[in-house]
Every structure is written in C-alpha cells, then in structure tokens.
C-alpha angles and dihedrals in degrees: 000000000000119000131216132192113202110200105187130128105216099091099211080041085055094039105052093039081050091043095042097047089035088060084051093063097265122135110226146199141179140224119191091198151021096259095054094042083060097044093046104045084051100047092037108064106171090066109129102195141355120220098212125202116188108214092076135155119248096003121033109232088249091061091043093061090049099059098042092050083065086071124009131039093200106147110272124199119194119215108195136159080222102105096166115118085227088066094046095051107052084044083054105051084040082062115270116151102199132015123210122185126220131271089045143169124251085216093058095036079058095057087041091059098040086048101051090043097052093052093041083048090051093053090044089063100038085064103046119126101268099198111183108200141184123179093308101347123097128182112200094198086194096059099033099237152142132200129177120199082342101307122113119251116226098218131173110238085254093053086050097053096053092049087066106033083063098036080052087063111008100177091057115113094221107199123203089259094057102038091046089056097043089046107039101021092235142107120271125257110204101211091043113121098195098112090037088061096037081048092058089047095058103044087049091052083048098050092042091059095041122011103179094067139067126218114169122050117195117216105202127242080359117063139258148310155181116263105216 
C-alpha cells in the first residue's frame, strides 16, 4: 500500500486530503508544519509521496522542498492558493513534480497522485539494478560490468555488448551475421573474422577467471551459443 504524507496546516484541509486518499486504499499521514514534514519524510522511508502545501508553520513548503530534495527523490505535489505561472515554475525547477492550485477538487488531487506515482513507478524501474547471469558469470547492465567468480572482467565495449546481447537470450543460436550486425550496426561481411576474434577474446578472459567451467559453445558451420 502507497503512503502518503499530507503536510498542510489547516487541520479539516489535512483531514479531508488524509480521509479521501485514505477511501482510495492509500495509507495516509499529516503534518501540521514544515519542521515535522521534514522530520517525518526522512525517518519514514517507506513514504511514497508529500502533498506539500506552502503556507506552513515553522518552515514554509518552498523551504521544505528544498531540504528534502538534499536527500530523497520521493514524488512531491504542491497545493498553493499562488496561481501565477511565475510560482509553478520556480517549484518546479526546485523540484516539484505537480503542482495543484488552491481551492482544489479531491477528485482531481486523486488523478494528480496517481499520476505523479505511475510515472515515478516507471523511472524507478527504469533504474533498478538489471544484473544477466550464467553458472559464475554476472553482467550488471547499469553499471556496465562484468565479473566473473567474483572477480571483475576487464571487456572491450564491443565484448561487452555481445555478453549481453547472448545472457539476454541465452538459448539463441546467435550466428556471426547476426551478432556482427547487433552488435556493429553493419552489414555482414561473410568472410569477416571480427566476432570470431572478439569471440576468442572472450572465451580466453572467461577461462582465465574460472577455469573449471565452459560458457560458449560453438556450433559449427552455424554460430554461437551459451552453455548453461
């Protein structure tokens, strides 16, 4: 379950924002100022969005944003009676991700949060660690390494390349032509002896980390492919 924290001093305000999203299978909590939203988005980590309003107590909402920027990305809607162009686009740049103006709709705060959350959901995602293995050998295609029984892998961009393109399907029979062109963008020369030689290269780093195992298999007169 999704939760919200609600940092708005106008305690009915708080109370209906926290009541509504809570009837639409949020969990919710309030902040009556600026120096407890703070506190509580950076002792609670498992807070999903702050609906931020700027009049507040203590800490104004701008300043808010500011300090929780220094150590969370979580998504951040501002609520504000401000409807000048001028306001949204400073919050924005500050970091803001919606901006909602005052007086509002619960319907339309609602869109708004699901909004926010979906596309924060999609880049989190997008980010997350994508790690390829086979028996001792593991591909982190974020970082853009390889180790082998836990030892890293020195690899040409091009020997990295064709790593993943196989872990990434590792029951294809890849043969020269197509990983030549996957991995080059070019057409394939027949005669050319480039993967081959990549493919050496790659089978001697493997061996050298760990001798006792075997990871290409060549398929004669057809390609390559993982042993696994």
């Amino acid at each position: 379950m999704k939760k919200i924290l609600t940092a708005e001093d106008d305690r009915e305000i708080n109370r209906l924002i926290c009541e509504y999203l809570s009837s639409q299978g949020y969990d919710t909590l309030s902040a009556l100022n600026g120096l407890d939203a703070v506190r509580m988005v950076r002792e609670q980590e498992d807070i999903s969005l702050l609906i931020l309003d700027l009049m507040l107590p203590f800490q104004s909402g701008d300043m808010v944003l500011t300090k929780i920027r220094e150590f969370t990305d979580i998504p951040v809607i501002v609520v504000s009676a401000k409807s000048d162009t001028r306001s949204k686009i400073d919050l924005i740049r500050m970091g803001a991700d919606d901006y909602l103006t005052k007086p509002f709709d619960l319907d339309e705060l609602l869109v708004r949060v699901e909004a926010v959350l979906r596309r924060y959901d999609a880049k989190s995602a997008q980010d997350e660690v994508k790690l390829l293995t086979c028996k001792n050998l593991t591909l982190d295609v974020t970082a853009g390494t390889v180790t082998v029984c836990g030892s890293v892998m020195s690899l040409t961009s091009k020997e990295f390349s064709i790593l993943e393109l196989m872990l990434q399907s590792p029951r294809k029979l890849w043969s020269k032509a197509n990983l030549f062109e996957s991995v080059w963008g070019e057409s394939y020369i027949s005669d050319d002896k480039t993967v081959k030689v990549h493919m050496s290269n790659i089978r001697q780093k493997l061996k050298k980390l760990d001798p006792d195992n075997e990871y290409i298999e060549t398929v004669w007169g057809m390609g390559y492919r993982l042993i696994t």
